[in-house]
Coordinates of C-alpha atoms and ligand atoms in Angstrom, one line a residue:
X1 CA -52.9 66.1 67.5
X2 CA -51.4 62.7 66.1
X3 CA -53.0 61.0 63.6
X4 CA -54.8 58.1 64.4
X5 CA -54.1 54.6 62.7
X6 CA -55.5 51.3 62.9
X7 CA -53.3 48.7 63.0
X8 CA -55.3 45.2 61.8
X9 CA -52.9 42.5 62.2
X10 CA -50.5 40.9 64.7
X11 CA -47.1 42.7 64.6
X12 CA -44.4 42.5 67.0
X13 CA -44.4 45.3 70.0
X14 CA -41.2 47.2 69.3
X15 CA -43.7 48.0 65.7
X16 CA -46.3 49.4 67.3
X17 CA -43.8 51.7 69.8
X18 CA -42.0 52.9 66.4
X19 CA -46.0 53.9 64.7
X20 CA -46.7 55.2 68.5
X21 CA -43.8 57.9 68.4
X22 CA -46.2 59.5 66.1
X23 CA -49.5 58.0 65.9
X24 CA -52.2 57.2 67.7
X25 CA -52.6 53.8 67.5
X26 CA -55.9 51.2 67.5
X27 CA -54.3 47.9 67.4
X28 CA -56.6 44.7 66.2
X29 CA -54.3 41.4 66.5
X30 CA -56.8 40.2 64.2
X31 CA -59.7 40.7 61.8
X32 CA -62.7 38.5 62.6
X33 CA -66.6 38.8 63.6
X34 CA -65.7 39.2 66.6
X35 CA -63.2 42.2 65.8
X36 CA -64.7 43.6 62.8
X37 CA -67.4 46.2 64.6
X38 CA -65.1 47.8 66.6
X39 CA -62.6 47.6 63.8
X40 CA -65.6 49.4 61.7
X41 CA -66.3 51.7 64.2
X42 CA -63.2 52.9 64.8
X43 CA -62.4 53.5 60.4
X44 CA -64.6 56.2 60.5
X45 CA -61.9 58.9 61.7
X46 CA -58.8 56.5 61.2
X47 CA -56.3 58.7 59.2
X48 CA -54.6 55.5 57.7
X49 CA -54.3 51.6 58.1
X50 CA -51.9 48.8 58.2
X51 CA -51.9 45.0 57.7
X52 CA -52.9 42.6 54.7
X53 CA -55.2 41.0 52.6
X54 CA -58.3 43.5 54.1
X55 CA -60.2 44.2 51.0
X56 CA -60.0 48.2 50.4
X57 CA -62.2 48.4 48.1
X58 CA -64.8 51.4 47.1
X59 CA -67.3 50.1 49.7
X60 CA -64.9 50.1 52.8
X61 CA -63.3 53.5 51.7
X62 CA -67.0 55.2 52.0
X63 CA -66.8 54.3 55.7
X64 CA -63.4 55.8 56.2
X65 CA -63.4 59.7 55.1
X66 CA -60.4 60.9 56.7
X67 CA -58.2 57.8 55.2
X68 CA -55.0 59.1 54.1
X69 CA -52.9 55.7 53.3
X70 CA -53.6 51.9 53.1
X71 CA -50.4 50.1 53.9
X72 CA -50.4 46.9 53.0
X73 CA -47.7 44.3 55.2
X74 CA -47.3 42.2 51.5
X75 CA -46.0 42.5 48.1
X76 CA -49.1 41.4 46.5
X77 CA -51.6 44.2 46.6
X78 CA -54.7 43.0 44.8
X79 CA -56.9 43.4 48.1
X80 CA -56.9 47.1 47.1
X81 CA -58.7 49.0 44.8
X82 CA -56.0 51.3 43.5
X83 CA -58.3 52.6 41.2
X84 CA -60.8 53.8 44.0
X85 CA -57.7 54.9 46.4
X86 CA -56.4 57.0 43.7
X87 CA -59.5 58.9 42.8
X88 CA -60.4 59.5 46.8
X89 CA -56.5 60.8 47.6
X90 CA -55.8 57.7 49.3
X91 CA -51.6 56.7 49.3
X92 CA -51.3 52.7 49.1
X93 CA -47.9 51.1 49.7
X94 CA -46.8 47.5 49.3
X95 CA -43.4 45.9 51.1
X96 CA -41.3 44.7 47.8
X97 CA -37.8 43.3 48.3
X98 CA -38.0 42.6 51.6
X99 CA -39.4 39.3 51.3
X100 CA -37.3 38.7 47.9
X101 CA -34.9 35.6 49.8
X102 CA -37.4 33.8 52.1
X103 CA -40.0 34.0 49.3
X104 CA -37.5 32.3 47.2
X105 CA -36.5 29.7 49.6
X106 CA -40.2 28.8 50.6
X107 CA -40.2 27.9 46.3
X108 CA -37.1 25.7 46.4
X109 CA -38.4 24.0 48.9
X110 CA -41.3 23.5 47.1
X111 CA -39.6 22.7 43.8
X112 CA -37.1 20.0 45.9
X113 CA -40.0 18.6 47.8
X114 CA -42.0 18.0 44.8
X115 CA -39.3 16.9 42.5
X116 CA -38.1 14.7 45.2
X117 CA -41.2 13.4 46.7
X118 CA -40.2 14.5 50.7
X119 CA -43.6 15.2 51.9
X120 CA -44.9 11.8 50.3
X121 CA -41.7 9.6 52.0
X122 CA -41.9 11.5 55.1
X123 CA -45.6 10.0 55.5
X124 CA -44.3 6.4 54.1
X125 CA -41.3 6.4 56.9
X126 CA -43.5 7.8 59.7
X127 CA -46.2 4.4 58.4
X128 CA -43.9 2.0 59.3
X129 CA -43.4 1.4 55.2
X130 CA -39.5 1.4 55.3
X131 CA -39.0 -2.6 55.4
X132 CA -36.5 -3.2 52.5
X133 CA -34.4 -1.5 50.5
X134 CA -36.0 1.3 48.4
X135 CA -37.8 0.2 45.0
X136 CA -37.8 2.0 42.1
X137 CA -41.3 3.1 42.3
X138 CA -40.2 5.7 44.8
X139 CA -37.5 7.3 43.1
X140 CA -37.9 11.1 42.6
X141 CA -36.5 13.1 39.4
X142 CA -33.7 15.7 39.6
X143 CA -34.0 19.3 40.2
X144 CA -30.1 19.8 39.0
X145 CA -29.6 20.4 35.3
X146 CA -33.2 20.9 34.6
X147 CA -35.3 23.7 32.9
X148 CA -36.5 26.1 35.2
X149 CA -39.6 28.5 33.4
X150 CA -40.2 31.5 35.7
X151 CA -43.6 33.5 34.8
X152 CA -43.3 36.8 36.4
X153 CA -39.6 37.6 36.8
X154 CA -39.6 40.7 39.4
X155 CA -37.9 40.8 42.7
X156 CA -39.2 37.5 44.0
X157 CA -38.6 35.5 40.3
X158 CA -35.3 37.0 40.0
X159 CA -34.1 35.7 43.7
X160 CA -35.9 32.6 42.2
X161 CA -33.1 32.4 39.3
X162 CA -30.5 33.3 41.5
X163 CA -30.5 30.0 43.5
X164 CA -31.4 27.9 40.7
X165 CA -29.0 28.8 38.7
X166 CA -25.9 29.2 40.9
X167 CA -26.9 26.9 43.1
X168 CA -28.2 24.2 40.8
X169 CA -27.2 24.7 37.8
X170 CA -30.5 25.2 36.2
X171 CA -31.3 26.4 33.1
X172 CA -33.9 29.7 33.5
X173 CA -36.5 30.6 30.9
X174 CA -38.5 33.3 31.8
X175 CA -41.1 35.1 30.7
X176 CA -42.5 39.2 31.2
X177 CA -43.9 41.5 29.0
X178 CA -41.1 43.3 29.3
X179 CA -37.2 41.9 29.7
X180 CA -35.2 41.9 33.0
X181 CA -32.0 42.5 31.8
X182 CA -30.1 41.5 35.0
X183 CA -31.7 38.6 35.4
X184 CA -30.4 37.4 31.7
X185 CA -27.0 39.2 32.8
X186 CA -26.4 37.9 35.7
X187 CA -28.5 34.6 36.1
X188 CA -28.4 33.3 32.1
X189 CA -31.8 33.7 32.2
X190 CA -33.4 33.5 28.2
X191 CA -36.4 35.4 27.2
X192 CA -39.2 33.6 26.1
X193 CA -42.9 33.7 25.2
X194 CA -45.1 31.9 27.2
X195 CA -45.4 29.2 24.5
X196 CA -42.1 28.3 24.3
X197 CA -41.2 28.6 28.3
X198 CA -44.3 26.2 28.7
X199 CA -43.1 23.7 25.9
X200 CA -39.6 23.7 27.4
X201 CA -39.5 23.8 30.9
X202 CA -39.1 20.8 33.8
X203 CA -40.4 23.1 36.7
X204 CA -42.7 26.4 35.2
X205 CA -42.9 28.3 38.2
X206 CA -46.0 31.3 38.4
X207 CA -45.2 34.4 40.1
X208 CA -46.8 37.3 38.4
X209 CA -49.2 39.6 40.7
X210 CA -52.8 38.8 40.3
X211 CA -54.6 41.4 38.0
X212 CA -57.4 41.4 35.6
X213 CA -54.6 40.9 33.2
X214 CA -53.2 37.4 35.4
X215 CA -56.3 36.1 36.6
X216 CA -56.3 32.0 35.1
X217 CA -53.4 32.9 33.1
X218 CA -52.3 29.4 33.4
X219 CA -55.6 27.1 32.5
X220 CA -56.4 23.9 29.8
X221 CA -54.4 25.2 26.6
X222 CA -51.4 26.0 29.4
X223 CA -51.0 22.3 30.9
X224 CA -52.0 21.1 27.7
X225 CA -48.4 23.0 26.4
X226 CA -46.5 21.7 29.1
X227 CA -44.2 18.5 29.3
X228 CA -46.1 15.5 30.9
X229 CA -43.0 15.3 32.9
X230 CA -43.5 18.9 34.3
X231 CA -44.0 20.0 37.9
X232 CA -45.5 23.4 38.1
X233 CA -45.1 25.9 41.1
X234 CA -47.7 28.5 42.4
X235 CA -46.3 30.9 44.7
X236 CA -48.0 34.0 43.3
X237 CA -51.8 34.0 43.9
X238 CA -54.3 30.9 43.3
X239 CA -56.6 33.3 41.0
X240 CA -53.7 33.7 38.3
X241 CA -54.5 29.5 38.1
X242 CA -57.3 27.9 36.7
X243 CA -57.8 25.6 39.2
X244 CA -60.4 23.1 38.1
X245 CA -57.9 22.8 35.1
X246 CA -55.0 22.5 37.4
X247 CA -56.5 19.6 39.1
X248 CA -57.8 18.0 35.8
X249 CA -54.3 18.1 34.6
X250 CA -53.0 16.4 37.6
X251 CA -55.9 13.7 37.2
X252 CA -55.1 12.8 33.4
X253 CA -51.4 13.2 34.1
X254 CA -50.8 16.1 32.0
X255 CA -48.5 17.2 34.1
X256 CA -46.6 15.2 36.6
X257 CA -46.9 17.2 39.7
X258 CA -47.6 20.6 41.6
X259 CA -46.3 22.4 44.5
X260 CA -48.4 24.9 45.9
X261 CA -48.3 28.3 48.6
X262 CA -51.4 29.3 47.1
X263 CA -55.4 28.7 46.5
X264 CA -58.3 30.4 45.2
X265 CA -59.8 29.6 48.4
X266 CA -58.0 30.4 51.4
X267 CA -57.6 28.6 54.0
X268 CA -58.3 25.8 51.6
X269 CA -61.6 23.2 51.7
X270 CA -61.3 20.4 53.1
X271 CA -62.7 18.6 50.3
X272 CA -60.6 20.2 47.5
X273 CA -59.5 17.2 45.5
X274 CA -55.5 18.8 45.4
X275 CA -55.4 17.6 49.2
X276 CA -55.8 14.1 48.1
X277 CA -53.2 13.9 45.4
X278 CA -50.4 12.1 46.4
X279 CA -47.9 14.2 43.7
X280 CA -49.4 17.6 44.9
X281 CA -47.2 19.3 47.7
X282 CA -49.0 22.3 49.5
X283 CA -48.2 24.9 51.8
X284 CA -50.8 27.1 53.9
X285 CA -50.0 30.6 51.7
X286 CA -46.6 30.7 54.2
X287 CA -44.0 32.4 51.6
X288 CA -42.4 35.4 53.4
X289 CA -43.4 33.4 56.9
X290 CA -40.3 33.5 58.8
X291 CA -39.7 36.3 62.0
X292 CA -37.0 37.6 60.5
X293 CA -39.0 38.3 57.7
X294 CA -42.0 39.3 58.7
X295 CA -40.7 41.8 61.5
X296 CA -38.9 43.4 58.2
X297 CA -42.2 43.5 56.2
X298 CA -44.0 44.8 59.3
X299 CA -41.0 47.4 59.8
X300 CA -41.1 48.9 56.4
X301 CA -45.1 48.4 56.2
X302 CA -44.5 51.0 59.5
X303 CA -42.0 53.0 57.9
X304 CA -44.3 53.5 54.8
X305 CA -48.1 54.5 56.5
X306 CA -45.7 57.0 59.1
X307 CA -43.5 58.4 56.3
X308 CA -47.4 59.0 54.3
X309 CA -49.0 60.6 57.2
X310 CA -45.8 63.5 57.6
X311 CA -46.6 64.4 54.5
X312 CA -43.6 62.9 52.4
X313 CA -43.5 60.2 49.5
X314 CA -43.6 56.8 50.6
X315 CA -40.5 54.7 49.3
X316 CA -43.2 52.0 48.4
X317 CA -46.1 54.0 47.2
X318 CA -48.1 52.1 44.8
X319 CA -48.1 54.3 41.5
Ligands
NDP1 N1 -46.8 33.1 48.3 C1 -46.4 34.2 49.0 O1 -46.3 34.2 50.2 C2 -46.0 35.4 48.2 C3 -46.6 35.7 47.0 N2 -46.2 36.8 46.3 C4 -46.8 37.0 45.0 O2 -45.8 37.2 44.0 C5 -46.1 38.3 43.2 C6 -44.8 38.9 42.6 O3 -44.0 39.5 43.6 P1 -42.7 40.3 43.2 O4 -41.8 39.4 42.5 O5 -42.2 41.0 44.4 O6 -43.4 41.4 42.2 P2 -42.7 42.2 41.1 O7 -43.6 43.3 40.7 O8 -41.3 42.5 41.4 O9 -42.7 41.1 39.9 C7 -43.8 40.7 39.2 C8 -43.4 40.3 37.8 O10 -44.5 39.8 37.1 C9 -44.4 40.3 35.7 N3 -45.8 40.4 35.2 C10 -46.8 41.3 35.6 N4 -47.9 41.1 34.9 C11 -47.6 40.2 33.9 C12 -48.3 39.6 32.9 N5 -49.5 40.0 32.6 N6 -47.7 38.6 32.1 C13 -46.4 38.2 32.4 N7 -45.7 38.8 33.4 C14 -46.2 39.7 34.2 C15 -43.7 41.6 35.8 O11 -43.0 42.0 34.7 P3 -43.7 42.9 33.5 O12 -44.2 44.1 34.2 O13 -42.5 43.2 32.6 O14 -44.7 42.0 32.9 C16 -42.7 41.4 37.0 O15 -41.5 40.9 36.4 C17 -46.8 39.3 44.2 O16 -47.6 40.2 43.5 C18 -47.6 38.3 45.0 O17 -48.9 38.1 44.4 C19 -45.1 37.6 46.7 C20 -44.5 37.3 47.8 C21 -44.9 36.3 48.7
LIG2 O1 -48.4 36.8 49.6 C1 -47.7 37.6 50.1 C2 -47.3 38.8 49.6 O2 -46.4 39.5 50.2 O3 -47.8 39.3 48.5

C-alpha cells in the first residue's frame, strides 16, 4: 500500500504526479477555516506532510500518529518543533540553496529601492509631482562603495555578498558565531562582532534563522549602535526584530531607513505605523517568490518527504 501524504499548499501539477508515483496524495491548495477540518481529519493516518509555515508543533503531532516526515517548502523552519519531531521519530526537511539567488536578488532590490528612494518617486511620478527639474530634496544615497554588514552569513548571506561585492563594489562585514571562510575568500568579506558590523556599516542587512537564540536580536541598544545614516534590511524573519524599536528608531531618525520582506505579523496590520513611513520600503514576505524558484523549492521539498518515506536519508533532513 502507498503511503499516504498531505500536501497543504499550492504546487504546480507535474509535483504532485512526481509525489503520486509513490504516494497517495491528499492535496489542500490551501490552509484556511474552510480547509482546516478536512485537512485535520485527514492527519490522523497521514504518513507525512508538505508545504510551509503550518505550525508542527507538540499539539498538531498528537493528532497525527503515523507521521513519518514534515517537509517544509522553505529554508526557514521555525514553524516546527524539532525538539518534539525528534523525540516522536518524525524526519523534518527544509529546502536550502535553492532559493540562495532569488533570495538574494529580492534584497538588492530592497537595498537599491531604499537607498535610492524608487518606491517613494514612483508614487511622486504616478501624482503628477514631476513639474521641474528634480531638487535636491529627492536625491537618494549610493549603494556603490558603501559598507555592507550581513548578520547571518549562510547560503542566502553569502549569495548576498556575492552581488555586492562583485557587482558593487561593496565592502562586506559580516557577522556569525562561527566564520565562513569562503565568503571572506572569495567575497572580501571581514569578520566582525556585532558591535563593530553595527558601528560600521551603510546597509546592516539581518538574515539569521529565527530561534530562541535570534528572536529581537536587533532591538534599542542595536539602532542605537548604528550610523544615523544607516538603512537596515530584514529579509530573515520579523521576530529576530524588535519591532516597536524598529519603528521608534525610524521615528527619531536613528537610522535613516528600512527595507523590509518581513513582519512579526503577517500579512501585516493595516494600521502598523511602518506602512506610513515614507523611508520604509516593504515587501509582502515574497523572497524566493519567483516560478522558477518556487517549482525548485516545491521539487526538492518532493524529493525530500518521498526520499523519507522509502526509507533513505533525506538530503535536507534537519539534524
Ligand atoms: N524572506 C524570505 O523569503 C526568506 C527568508 N529566509 C530566512 O533567512 C534565514 C537564513 O537562510 P539561509 O541563509 O538559507 O540559512 P543558513 O542556515 O545557510 O544561514 C544562516 C546563518 O545565520 C547564522 N546564525 C545562526 N544563528 C546565529 C546567531 N545566533 N547569531 C549570529 N548568526 C547566526 C549562521 O551562522 P552560525 O551558525 O555560524 O552562527 C548562518 O551563517 C532562514 O532561516 C529564513 O528565516 C530565507 C529565505 C527566504
Ligand atoms: O521565508 C522563506 C524561507 O524559505 O524560509
Amino acid at each position: 500500500m502507498k503511503p499516504k501524504v498531505i500536501v497543504y499548499k499550492k504546487v504546480d501539477p507535474k509535483i504532485l504526479e512526481f509525489v503520486q508515483q509513490t504516494c497517495e496524495v491528499v492535496y489542500f491548495e490551501e490552509l484556511d477555516s474552510n480547509t482546516y477540518p478536512a485537512f485535520f481529519q485527514e492527519l490522523v493516518n497521514a504518513d507525512g506532510i508538505l508545504g510551509s509555515r503550518l505550525k508542527v508543533y507538540a499539539d498538531l503531532l498528537d493528532k497525527a500518529p503515523q507521521l513519518k516526515i514534515v517537509s517544509n517548502m522553505s529554508v526557514g523552519y521555525d514553524n516546527l518543533d524539532i525538539a518534539a519531531l525528534t523525540a516522536r521519530g518524525v524526519m523534518a526537511t527544509n529546502t536550502p540553496e535553492v532559493l540562495n539567488d532569488t533570495v538574494a536578488d529580492t534584497i538588492m532590490g530592497l537595498i537599491l529601492a531604499s537607498a535610492r528612494r524608487i518606491p517613494e518617486l514612483d508614487q511622486w511620478v504616478r501624482a503628477g509631482q514631476w513639474k521641474s527639474e528634480l531638487k535636491e530634496q529627492w536625491y537618494g544615497v549610493d549603494v556603490h562603495h558603501k559598507v555592507l554588514g550581513i548578520i547571518g552569513m549562510g547560503g542566502v548571506g553569502t549569495t548576498v555578498a556575492k552581488r555586492a561585492h562583485c557587482g558593487f563594489d561593496m565592502e562586506i562585514l559580516y557577522h556569525n558565531r562561527s566564520r565562513n571562510m569562503a565568503a571572506e575568500e572569495k567575497y572580501g568579506a571581514t569578520y566582525c562582532s556585532m558591535e563593530e558590523l553595527l558601528k560600521n556599516s551603510d546597509f546592516v542587512c539581518l538574515l539569521t534563522p529565527l530561534t530562541p537564540e535570534t528572536e529581537n536580536l536587533i532591538g534599542k541598544r542595536e539602532f542605537g549602535l548604528m550610523k544615523k545614516s544607516a538603512i537596515f534590511i530584514n529579509a530573515s524573519r520579523g521576530k529576530t526584530v524588535d519591532e516597536e524599536e524598529l519603528i521608534k528608531a525610524l521615528q527619531t531618525g536613528e537610522i535613516a531607513g528600512a527595507g523590509l520582506d518581513v513582519f512579526v505579523q503577517e500579512p501585516i496590520n493595516m494600521d502598523n505605523p511602518l506602512l506610513s513611513m515614507k523611508n520604509v520600503v516593504t515587501l509582502p514576505h515574497i523572497g524566493s517568490a519567483t516560478y522558477e524558484t518556487r517549482f525548485q523549492m516545491a521539487m526538492t521539498a518532493a524529493t525530500n518527504l518521498v526520499s523519507g518515506l522509502k526509507g533513505d536519508t533525506p538530503a535536507n533532513l534537519i539534524k
